[in-house]
Amino acid sequence: MSNEKRQEEFAGTYGGLIGACLPLVVMLGSILVMAALGMRSTKNYWSAGFLAVVVGFLVYKDKKRFQAAIIEGATDRTFGFMLCCFLIAGVMSKILTSSHLVSGLLYVMAKLHVSAGLIPILCFVICMILSTATGSAAGAMTTTAPVVLPLAFAMGCNINLVCGSILAGSCFGDNLAPISDTTIASSLSQEVDVTRVVRARLKYALAAGAISILLYLVMGFAMAGSGSAERLEVDGTYVSSLVFLILPVLIVTIMLRGGGLFSALLVSEILGIAMLLLFGFETPASLVAADGLIYNAFNGMVNSIIFILFIFIMVSIVKNAGVLDALLTWMQNFASSERSAEIAGGAMVSVMSIAISSGTSAIAFCGPIIRQLMRPFKVDRARSANILDGLGCGMGYLVPTNPGCLQLAGFAVAAGVVAEGYSAISFVGFNFHSMALFLVFWFAILTGWGRTHETDEELARDGIVVESRTVR
């Protein structure tokens, strides 16, 4: 891109491209320093976001363009949707806590002699099924975490391992489900049918899933508490609270019938609040009190929401300054063979998932350029879509500042199983499925496992004309 065009399209910054990178470097660097010093609360990370904004203001030459970039980030539609879902999901967590559902489940598990060592693998499998069925990682976490986390805590399970297994199972479906936003985005950006992508993706997802199941089985028993559910002192007082299981079932049912997560949560919460009043677990006054259910539900999610706001603002600042475009241009120049094109594409989506703290956003942003990287070498479009999605989900869910990670940490705090200020840094290292996805797809890239090519005839049938390059 010429300097003239760059000046017209992107905001000018002092120090050129290096100056434009500073907000991102300052934010990530501040988080790493604070984490190393033991300051791992999301509230600490607000300061990192604020510092990034200050640095952005200093490096932008045109302060009006800086202000426009701030507004663009703060009014992003994805952020708005996340904000609403986070707040509403917090209410569901409090409803299930107030229902004494966990006490009823503990009673049943005590009668069944369920071992604490099985809880992590059960969480992984349940979230894997839910996320694959609904296409929503957030839906799987919202349905499972408020019920399972207090249960696991009472049984003496390692909460970090359980959170990691919930996150991993949710990631499985986000990567594989045909109706997942990442699957749709990766397929559309590579100009290929979703069904074909999912069929080709299955072997990678199952390989990573098998690794995850083995690790959760081993780690579950290695890190379990001192026994199983039957050793807990529980009675059948709240066994009737098992009826509240209808709420997570209702969420999944509504989503499977085409309703969105937000609608599913609202309908289930209306029913949940009515049931709380009917059972006498809450009163109208306790619901709306200054320290009541609704207040505590919203308050538990505020920390994560504020930090996510800073993430969207920071991404907008560096994007408007041309940082992301420069990175993509550099990656394009690197691709001289099908293998190097896949390496460049894989590195690009991995780096962007870390920088943006979101695999979904990285997939949407990097998809078009990865299509350009792969097109001359006639690499199967389903394969490039799978590399894009596999590494996006693999890296995205390993970043502690990922919205899904922040939401799960918020659920843990709201459930009362961890202290205020609990950070995703504590459990992302137990997200074995994302780690496995990362390893499986880089193995496929470096060894060529699963690499196929499309013929001119196949491309022509889809109306695609390709100028071939020499494959080295």
Short mmCIF file of C-alpha atoms in Angstrom, two decimals:
data_model
loop_
_atom_site.label_atom_id
_atom_site.label_comp_id
_atom_site.label_asym_id
_atom_site.label_seq_id
_atom_site.Cartn_x
_atom_site.Cartn_y
_atom_site.Cartn_z
CA MET A 1 0.00 0.00 0.00
CA SER A 2 1.36 3.42 -0.97
CA ASN A 3 2.06 6.01 1.70
CA GLU A 4 -0.51 8.35 0.14
CA LYS A 5 -3.26 5.72 0.26
CA ARG A 6 -2.25 4.75 3.79
CA GLN A 7 -2.50 8.35 4.96
CA GLU A 8 -6.02 8.63 3.49
CA GLU A 9 -7.30 5.32 4.86
CA PHE A 10 -5.63 5.16 8.29
CA ALA A 11 -5.05 7.62 11.09
CA GLY A 12 -1.57 9.11 11.30
CA THR A 13 0.49 8.29 14.40
CA TYR A 14 3.71 9.64 15.85
CA GLY A 15 6.42 7.06 15.28
CA GLY A 16 4.59 5.58 12.29
CA LEU A 17 3.65 1.93 12.54
CA ILE A 18 5.68 1.44 15.73
CA GLY A 19 3.74 4.21 17.42
CA ALA A 20 0.48 2.72 16.19
CA CYS A 21 1.39 -0.60 17.85
CA LEU A 22 2.10 0.97 21.24
CA PRO A 23 -1.48 0.84 22.66
CA LEU A 24 -1.61 -2.91 22.02
CA VAL A 25 1.90 -3.46 23.40
CA VAL A 26 1.18 -1.40 26.52
CA MET A 27 -2.08 -3.21 27.26
CA LEU A 28 -0.68 -6.72 26.82
CA GLY A 29 2.55 -5.82 28.59
CA SER A 30 0.73 -4.30 31.55
CA ILE A 31 -1.42 -7.40 31.94
CA LEU A 32 1.63 -9.68 31.88
CA VAL A 33 3.47 -7.55 34.45
CA MET A 34 0.47 -7.40 36.77
CA ALA A 35 -0.08 -11.14 36.46
CA ALA A 36 3.59 -11.78 37.31
CA LEU A 37 3.22 -9.58 40.40
CA GLY A 38 0.16 -11.51 41.54
CA MET A 39 -2.37 -8.84 40.56
CA ARG A 40 -4.62 -11.09 38.52
CA SER A 41 -8.05 -9.64 39.16
CA THR A 42 -10.04 -8.34 36.21
CA LYS A 43 -10.21 -5.06 38.13
CA ASN A 44 -6.42 -4.81 37.87
CA TYR A 45 -6.72 -5.19 34.11
CA TRP A 46 -8.95 -2.12 33.92
CA SER A 47 -5.75 -0.14 34.48
CA ALA A 48 -4.11 -1.86 31.51
CA GLY A 49 -7.04 -0.84 29.33
CA PHE A 50 -6.92 2.72 30.58
CA LEU A 51 -3.16 2.93 29.91
CA ALA A 52 -3.73 1.70 26.36
CA VAL A 53 -6.28 4.47 25.81
CA VAL A 54 -3.87 7.10 27.18
CA VAL A 55 -1.03 5.87 24.95
CA GLY A 56 -3.38 5.83 21.96
CA PHE A 57 -4.32 9.44 22.63
CA LEU A 58 -0.65 10.44 22.78
CA VAL A 59 0.39 8.69 19.54
CA TYR A 60 -2.59 9.76 17.39
CA LYS A 61 -1.87 12.94 15.49
CA ASP A 62 -5.52 13.70 14.80
CA LYS A 63 -7.35 13.71 18.13
CA LYS A 64 -10.75 13.78 16.41
CA ARG A 65 -9.93 10.53 14.63
CA PHE A 66 -8.83 9.11 17.98
CA GLN A 67 -12.16 10.06 19.50
CA ALA A 68 -13.96 8.47 16.55
CA ALA A 69 -11.96 5.26 17.07
CA ILE A 70 -12.94 5.21 20.76
CA ILE A 71 -16.61 5.62 19.91
CA GLU A 72 -16.39 2.97 17.19
CA GLY A 73 -14.99 0.44 19.67
CA ALA A 74 -17.45 1.30 22.45
CA THR A 75 -20.47 1.07 20.14
CA ASP A 76 -19.44 -2.16 18.42
CA ARG A 77 -22.56 -4.32 17.94
CA THR A 78 -20.74 -7.44 19.14
CA PHE A 79 -19.83 -5.70 22.38
CA GLY A 80 -23.42 -4.56 22.84
CA PHE A 81 -24.68 -8.12 22.44
CA MET A 82 -22.05 -9.44 24.86
CA LEU A 83 -22.97 -6.79 27.43
CA CYS A 84 -26.65 -7.75 27.39
CA CYS A 85 -25.97 -11.49 27.49
CA PHE A 86 -23.44 -11.16 30.33
CA LEU A 87 -25.92 -9.28 32.51
CA ILE A 88 -28.82 -11.60 31.78
CA ALA A 89 -26.63 -14.70 32.22
CA GLY A 90 -25.64 -13.43 35.65
CA VAL A 91 -29.29 -13.46 36.68
CA MET A 92 -29.65 -17.11 35.64
CA SER A 93 -26.64 -18.00 37.78
CA LYS A 94 -28.21 -16.37 40.83
CA ILE A 95 -31.60 -17.99 40.20
CA LEU A 96 -30.07 -21.46 40.18
CA THR A 97 -28.02 -20.66 43.29
CA SER A 98 -31.09 -19.43 45.19
CA SER A 99 -33.09 -22.51 44.16
CA HIS A 100 -30.95 -24.88 46.27
CA LEU A 101 -30.65 -27.04 43.16
CA VAL A 102 -27.09 -27.96 44.10
CA SER A 103 -28.27 -29.44 47.42
CA GLY A 104 -30.76 -31.61 45.55
CA LEU A 105 -28.10 -32.76 43.09
CA LEU A 106 -25.68 -33.56 45.90
CA TYR A 107 -28.29 -35.76 47.52
CA VAL A 108 -28.81 -37.69 44.26
CA MET A 109 -25.08 -38.02 43.60
CA ALA A 110 -24.53 -39.27 47.14
CA LYS A 111 -27.08 -42.01 46.54
CA LEU A 112 -25.39 -42.91 43.25
CA HIS A 113 -21.88 -42.89 44.83
CA VAL A 114 -20.48 -40.62 42.11
CA SER A 115 -16.74 -40.01 42.46
CA ALA A 116 -15.38 -36.47 42.53
CA GLY A 117 -12.74 -37.60 40.05
CA LEU A 118 -15.40 -38.00 37.36
CA ILE A 119 -16.74 -34.44 37.60
CA PRO A 120 -14.22 -32.81 35.18
CA ILE A 121 -14.78 -35.35 32.41
CA LEU A 122 -18.55 -35.19 32.93
CA CYS A 123 -18.41 -31.39 32.61
CA PHE A 124 -16.39 -31.68 29.41
CA VAL A 125 -18.76 -34.18 27.82
CA ILE A 126 -21.92 -32.30 28.86
CA CYS A 127 -20.61 -28.98 27.52
CA MET A 128 -19.32 -30.71 24.40
CA ILE A 129 -22.81 -32.05 23.65
CA LEU A 130 -24.60 -28.81 24.51
CA SER A 131 -22.25 -26.55 22.53
CA THR A 132 -22.34 -28.85 19.50
CA ALA A 133 -26.13 -29.03 19.62
CA THR A 134 -26.69 -25.29 20.05
CA GLY A 135 -23.61 -23.91 18.31
CA SER A 136 -23.02 -21.63 21.27
CA ALA A 137 -20.10 -21.83 23.69
CA ALA A 138 -21.71 -19.10 25.79
CA GLY A 139 -24.95 -21.08 25.91
CA ALA A 140 -23.16 -24.22 27.09
CA MET A 141 -21.30 -22.33 29.81
CA THR A 142 -24.41 -20.44 30.93
CA THR A 143 -26.39 -23.66 31.13
CA THR A 144 -23.74 -25.73 32.90
CA ALA A 145 -21.52 -23.52 35.08
CA PRO A 146 -24.13 -22.19 37.56
CA VAL A 147 -25.21 -25.75 38.35
CA VAL A 148 -21.92 -27.63 38.22
CA LEU A 149 -19.49 -25.25 39.93
CA PRO A 150 -21.19 -25.22 43.35
CA LEU A 151 -21.65 -28.98 43.07
CA ALA A 152 -17.97 -29.54 42.26
CA PHE A 153 -16.92 -27.23 45.09
CA ALA A 154 -19.05 -29.13 47.60
CA MET A 155 -17.52 -32.43 46.43
CA GLY A 156 -13.98 -31.15 46.92
CA CYS A 157 -13.05 -30.94 43.23
CA ASN A 158 -10.36 -28.60 41.99
CA ILE A 159 -12.36 -25.60 40.74
CA ASN A 160 -9.68 -24.52 38.28
CA LEU A 161 -9.76 -27.95 36.62
CA VAL A 162 -13.56 -27.96 36.50
CA CYS A 163 -13.66 -24.47 34.98
CA GLY A 164 -11.09 -25.60 32.43
CA SER A 165 -13.21 -28.61 31.49
CA ILE A 166 -16.34 -26.47 31.09
CA LEU A 167 -14.43 -24.05 28.87
CA ALA A 168 -12.93 -26.91 26.84
CA GLY A 169 -16.26 -28.63 26.23
CA SER A 170 -17.80 -25.32 25.17
CA CYS A 171 -14.90 -24.74 22.78
CA PHE A 172 -15.48 -28.18 21.18
CA GLY A 173 -18.93 -27.25 19.90
CA ASP A 174 -17.94 -23.71 19.00
CA ASN A 175 -15.33 -25.23 16.69
CA LEU A 176 -17.41 -28.07 15.23
CA ALA A 177 -21.12 -27.18 15.26
CA PRO A 178 -22.58 -26.29 11.83
CA ILE A 179 -24.56 -23.41 13.37
CA SER A 180 -21.64 -21.99 15.35
CA ASP A 181 -20.67 -18.41 14.51
CA THR A 182 -17.05 -19.46 14.02
CA THR A 183 -17.99 -22.29 11.64
CA ILE A 184 -20.23 -20.02 9.60
CA ALA A 185 -17.67 -17.19 9.51
CA SER A 186 -14.77 -19.48 8.54
CA SER A 187 -16.83 -21.20 5.82
CA LEU A 188 -18.21 -18.04 4.25
CA SER A 189 -14.82 -16.33 4.22
CA GLN A 190 -13.34 -19.31 2.32
CA GLU A 191 -16.26 -19.51 -0.14
CA VAL A 192 -17.23 -23.05 0.82
CA ASP A 193 -20.37 -24.86 1.99
CA VAL A 194 -20.71 -25.30 5.75
CA THR A 195 -21.64 -28.99 5.48
CA ARG A 196 -18.47 -29.77 3.55
CA VAL A 197 -16.39 -27.89 6.12
CA VAL A 198 -17.88 -29.74 9.08
CA ARG A 199 -17.41 -33.11 7.37
CA ALA A 200 -13.72 -32.33 6.77
CA ARG A 201 -13.31 -30.87 10.27
CA LEU A 202 -14.60 -33.93 12.09
CA LYS A 203 -11.29 -35.83 12.12
CA TYR A 204 -9.41 -32.88 13.63
CA ALA A 205 -12.10 -32.21 16.26
CA LEU A 206 -12.31 -35.87 17.28
CA ALA A 207 -8.52 -36.18 17.54
CA ALA A 208 -8.40 -33.14 19.86
CA GLY A 209 -11.46 -34.38 21.75
CA ALA A 210 -9.91 -37.80 22.38
CA ILE A 211 -6.79 -36.17 23.81
CA SER A 212 -8.96 -33.98 26.04
CA ILE A 213 -11.05 -36.86 27.39
CA LEU A 214 -7.93 -38.82 28.31
CA LEU A 215 -6.40 -35.84 30.12
CA TYR A 216 -9.57 -35.00 32.07
CA LEU A 217 -9.97 -38.61 33.11
CA VAL A 218 -6.39 -38.73 34.42
CA MET A 219 -6.30 -35.24 35.93
CA GLY A 220 -9.79 -35.59 37.41
CA PHE A 221 -8.72 -38.40 39.70
CA ALA A 222 -5.22 -37.01 40.28
CA MET A 223 -6.60 -33.67 41.52
CA ALA A 224 -9.84 -34.91 43.12
CA GLY A 225 -10.76 -34.32 46.73
CA SER A 226 -10.85 -36.94 49.39
CA GLY A 227 -13.61 -39.13 48.09
CA SER A 228 -17.01 -39.19 46.50
CA ALA A 229 -20.43 -37.64 46.95
CA GLU A 230 -21.78 -40.23 49.37
CA ARG A 231 -19.35 -39.02 52.06
CA LEU A 232 -20.95 -35.57 52.10
CA GLU A 233 -23.40 -34.71 54.86
CA VAL A 234 -26.52 -34.08 52.80
CA ASP A 235 -30.18 -34.88 53.27
CA GLY A 236 -33.24 -34.84 51.09
CA THR A 237 -34.59 -31.47 52.27
CA TYR A 238 -34.11 -29.82 48.90
CA VAL A 239 -34.63 -32.80 46.62
CA SER A 240 -37.73 -31.06 45.23
CA SER A 241 -35.40 -28.34 43.91
CA LEU A 242 -34.40 -30.76 41.15
CA VAL A 243 -37.39 -29.37 39.26
CA PHE A 244 -35.23 -26.28 38.58
CA LEU A 245 -33.25 -28.42 36.12
CA ILE A 246 -36.03 -27.52 33.72
CA LEU A 247 -34.40 -24.08 33.32
CA PRO A 248 -31.14 -25.15 31.61
CA VAL A 249 -33.15 -27.70 29.60
CA LEU A 250 -35.49 -24.91 28.49
CA ILE A 251 -32.53 -22.75 27.42
CA VAL A 252 -31.16 -25.52 25.20
CA THR A 253 -34.62 -26.34 23.79
CA ILE A 254 -35.34 -22.74 22.80
CA MET A 255 -31.93 -22.40 21.14
CA LEU A 256 -32.38 -25.66 19.24
CA ARG A 257 -35.71 -24.36 17.95
CA GLY A 258 -34.00 -21.30 16.51
CA GLY A 259 -34.31 -18.86 19.39
CA GLY A 260 -31.21 -16.86 20.24
CA LEU A 261 -29.28 -17.10 23.49
CA PHE A 262 -30.66 -13.80 24.77
CA SER A 263 -34.27 -14.83 24.19
CA ALA A 264 -33.67 -18.28 25.68
CA LEU A 265 -32.19 -16.74 28.82
CA LEU A 266 -35.01 -14.23 29.30
CA VAL A 267 -37.79 -16.80 28.90
CA SER A 268 -36.06 -19.22 31.28
CA GLU A 269 -35.45 -16.49 33.85
CA ILE A 270 -39.07 -15.38 33.84
CA LEU A 271 -40.04 -18.96 34.64
CA GLY A 272 -37.17 -19.27 37.16
CA ILE A 273 -38.19 -16.17 39.10
CA ALA A 274 -41.80 -17.37 39.20
CA MET A 275 -40.62 -20.72 40.57
CA LEU A 276 -38.45 -19.05 43.23
CA LEU A 277 -41.47 -17.08 44.43
CA LEU A 278 -43.69 -20.18 44.34
CA PHE A 279 -41.21 -22.26 46.36
CA GLY A 280 -40.71 -19.41 48.83
CA PHE A 281 -36.96 -19.13 48.15
CA GLU A 282 -37.31 -15.43 47.27
CA THR A 283 -39.81 -12.65 47.85
CA PRO A 284 -40.57 -9.71 45.55
CA ALA A 285 -38.69 -7.46 47.99
CA SER A 286 -35.59 -9.67 48.08
CA LEU A 287 -35.45 -9.76 44.28
CA VAL A 288 -35.21 -5.98 43.91
CA ALA A 289 -33.43 -5.07 47.16
CA ALA A 290 -30.18 -3.08 47.07
CA ASP A 291 -28.34 -6.27 47.94
CA GLY A 292 -30.86 -8.62 46.37
CA LEU A 293 -30.74 -11.23 43.64
CA ILE A 294 -30.87 -8.94 40.61
CA TYR A 295 -28.33 -6.48 42.03
CA ASN A 296 -25.87 -9.23 42.91
CA ALA A 297 -26.34 -10.85 39.50
CA PHE A 298 -25.47 -7.67 37.62
CA ASN A 299 -22.73 -6.65 40.02
CA GLY A 300 -20.96 -9.99 39.55
CA MET A 301 -20.60 -9.36 35.81
CA VAL A 302 -19.56 -5.69 35.86
CA ASN A 303 -15.84 -6.40 36.25
CA SER A 304 -15.70 -8.47 33.07
CA ILE A 305 -17.89 -6.10 31.08
CA ILE A 306 -15.69 -3.08 31.78
CA PHE A 307 -12.55 -4.92 30.76
CA ILE A 308 -14.17 -6.24 27.56
CA LEU A 309 -15.10 -2.63 26.74
CA PHE A 310 -11.41 -1.68 26.93
CA ILE A 311 -10.53 -4.61 24.65
CA PHE A 312 -12.93 -3.43 21.94
CA ILE A 313 -11.67 0.15 22.28
CA MET A 314 -8.02 -0.95 22.04
CA VAL A 315 -8.71 -3.06 18.93
CA SER A 316 -10.46 -0.11 17.30
CA ILE A 317 -7.52 2.20 18.09
CA VAL A 318 -4.88 -0.03 16.49
CA LYS A 319 -7.14 -1.05 13.61
CA ASN A 320 -7.84 2.56 12.62
CA ALA A 321 -4.10 3.27 12.78
CA GLY A 322 -3.41 0.51 10.21
CA VAL A 323 -1.66 -2.02 12.47
CA LEU A 324 -3.82 -4.97 11.49
CA ASP A 325 -3.60 -4.15 7.79
CA ALA A 326 0.21 -3.96 7.98
CA LEU A 327 0.35 -7.35 9.68
CA LEU A 328 -1.79 -8.93 6.98
CA THR A 329 0.27 -7.39 4.20
CA TRP A 330 3.47 -8.75 5.73
CA MET A 331 1.93 -12.22 5.97
CA GLN A 332 0.90 -12.11 2.32
CA ASN A 333 4.49 -11.46 1.25
CA PHE A 334 5.65 -14.51 3.22
CA ALA A 335 3.45 -17.00 1.35
CA SER A 336 5.51 -18.50 -1.50
CA SER A 337 4.30 -22.14 -1.37
CA GLU A 338 1.25 -24.03 -0.14
CA ARG A 339 3.06 -24.99 3.06
CA SER A 340 4.33 -21.48 3.74
CA ALA A 341 0.88 -20.11 2.90
CA GLU A 342 -0.66 -22.38 5.54
CA ILE A 343 2.06 -21.43 8.03
CA ALA A 344 1.43 -17.73 7.34
CA GLY A 345 -2.33 -18.17 7.65
CA GLY A 346 -2.02 -20.22 10.83
CA ALA A 347 0.39 -17.72 12.39
CA MET A 348 -1.86 -14.84 11.41
CA VAL A 349 -5.02 -16.15 13.03
CA SER A 350 -3.07 -17.31 16.10
CA VAL A 351 -1.49 -13.90 16.64
CA MET A 352 -4.73 -12.05 16.00
CA SER A 353 -6.63 -14.31 18.43
CA ILE A 354 -4.17 -13.31 21.15
CA ALA A 355 -4.11 -9.62 20.23
CA ILE A 356 -7.89 -9.26 19.94
CA SER A 357 -8.59 -11.73 22.79
CA SER A 358 -11.28 -13.35 20.66
CA GLY A 359 -11.08 -16.26 18.25
CA THR A 360 -14.38 -15.28 16.62
CA SER A 361 -13.23 -11.75 15.82
CA ALA A 362 -9.87 -13.03 14.59
CA ILE A 363 -11.58 -15.52 12.27
CA ALA A 364 -13.84 -12.84 10.80
CA PHE A 365 -10.93 -10.44 10.34
CA CYS A 366 -8.35 -12.89 8.96
CA GLY A 367 -10.70 -14.98 6.80
CA PRO A 368 -10.59 -12.90 3.59
CA ILE A 369 -6.80 -12.56 3.58
CA ILE A 370 -6.30 -16.28 4.27
CA ARG A 371 -8.51 -17.01 1.28
CA GLN A 372 -6.16 -14.85 -0.81
CA LEU A 373 -3.14 -16.69 0.60
CA MET A 374 -4.52 -20.14 -0.24
CA ARG A 375 -6.27 -19.38 -3.53
CA PRO A 376 -3.21 -19.51 -5.87
CA PHE A 377 -2.19 -22.94 -4.56
CA LYS A 378 -5.67 -24.47 -4.93
CA VAL A 379 -5.62 -25.68 -1.32
CA ASP A 380 -9.01 -27.18 -0.51
CA ARG A 381 -11.19 -24.37 0.79
CA ALA A 382 -12.62 -26.62 3.50
CA ARG A 383 -9.08 -27.19 4.79
CA SER A 384 -8.27 -23.48 4.92
CA ALA A 385 -11.59 -22.89 6.73
CA ASN A 386 -10.65 -25.57 9.25
CA ILE A 387 -7.18 -24.13 9.86
CA LEU A 388 -8.77 -20.72 10.36
CA ASP A 389 -11.39 -22.01 12.80
CA GLY A 390 -9.24 -24.59 14.60
CA LEU A 391 -6.46 -22.16 15.46
CA GLY A 392 -8.90 -19.33 16.13
CA CYS A 393 -10.74 -21.42 18.72
CA GLY A 394 -7.52 -23.05 19.89
CA MET A 395 -5.73 -19.80 20.69
CA GLY A 396 -8.79 -17.66 21.40
CA TYR A 397 -9.95 -19.74 24.35
CA LEU A 398 -6.46 -19.86 25.84
CA VAL A 399 -6.30 -16.09 26.27
CA PRO A 400 -7.40 -15.18 29.83
CA THR A 401 -8.99 -11.97 28.55
CA ASN A 402 -11.23 -13.83 26.08
CA PRO A 403 -14.90 -12.87 26.72
CA GLY A 404 -15.84 -16.51 27.30
CA CYS A 405 -13.07 -16.91 29.87
CA LEU A 406 -14.14 -13.72 31.63
CA GLN A 407 -17.76 -14.86 31.65
CA LEU A 408 -16.84 -18.21 33.20
CA ALA A 409 -14.73 -16.49 35.87
CA GLY A 410 -17.75 -14.29 36.59
CA PHE A 411 -19.94 -17.37 37.03
CA ALA A 412 -17.43 -18.83 39.51
CA VAL A 413 -17.50 -15.63 41.57
CA ALA A 414 -21.31 -15.39 41.38
CA ALA A 415 -21.62 -19.00 42.53
CA GLY A 416 -19.52 -18.23 45.61
CA VAL A 417 -16.96 -20.97 44.96
CA VAL A 418 -14.04 -18.55 44.53
CA ALA A 419 -13.08 -15.20 45.99
CA GLU A 420 -13.84 -11.84 44.40
CA GLY A 421 -11.17 -11.02 41.82
CA TYR A 422 -10.86 -14.59 40.54
CA SER A 423 -9.14 -14.54 37.16
CA ALA A 424 -9.28 -16.79 34.11
CA ILE A 425 -5.49 -17.06 34.38
CA SER A 426 -6.18 -19.68 37.05
CA PHE A 427 -8.00 -22.07 34.73
CA VAL A 428 -7.08 -21.48 31.07
CA GLY A 429 -4.14 -23.84 31.57
CA PHE A 430 -6.69 -26.62 32.14
CA ASN A 431 -8.47 -26.00 28.83
CA PHE A 432 -7.01 -29.13 27.27
CA HIS A 433 -9.22 -29.10 24.18
CA SER A 434 -8.00 -25.71 22.98
CA MET A 435 -4.42 -26.84 23.53
CA ALA A 436 -5.13 -30.04 21.63
CA LEU A 437 -6.72 -28.11 18.75
CA PHE A 438 -3.63 -25.91 18.54
CA LEU A 439 -1.31 -28.95 18.40
CA VAL A 440 -3.49 -30.95 15.99
CA PHE A 441 -3.77 -28.15 13.44
CA TRP A 442 -0.12 -27.17 13.57
CA PHE A 443 0.75 -30.84 13.11
CA ALA A 444 -1.55 -30.87 10.06
CA ILE A 445 0.06 -27.72 8.66
CA LEU A 446 3.66 -28.81 9.15
CA THR A 447 3.21 -32.43 8.03
CA GLY A 448 0.54 -31.92 5.38
CA TRP A 449 -1.87 -34.30 7.14
CA GLY A 450 -5.30 -33.95 5.55
CA ARG A 451 -4.12 -31.48 2.88
CA THR A 452 -6.08 -31.81 -0.35
CA HIS A 453 -6.37 -29.69 -3.46
CA GLU A 454 -9.20 -28.61 -5.71
CA THR A 455 -9.13 -29.05 -9.46
CA ASP A 456 -9.83 -26.29 -11.97
CA GLU A 457 -13.09 -28.08 -12.80
CA GLU A 458 -14.23 -28.09 -9.17
CA LEU A 459 -13.40 -24.43 -8.78
CA ALA A 460 -15.10 -23.55 -12.07
CA ARG A 461 -18.32 -25.23 -10.93
CA ASP A 462 -18.33 -22.78 -8.03
CA GLY A 463 -17.62 -19.88 -10.35
CA ILE A 464 -14.06 -19.40 -9.08
CA VAL A 465 -11.19 -18.65 -11.43
CA VAL A 466 -7.71 -19.23 -10.03
CA GLU A 467 -4.34 -18.15 -11.34
CA SER A 468 -2.07 -21.00 -10.27
CA ARG A 469 1.34 -20.58 -8.69
CA THR A 470 4.18 -23.06 -8.59
CA VAL A 471 3.87 -25.43 -5.64
CA ARG A 472 7.21 -26.01 -3.97
#
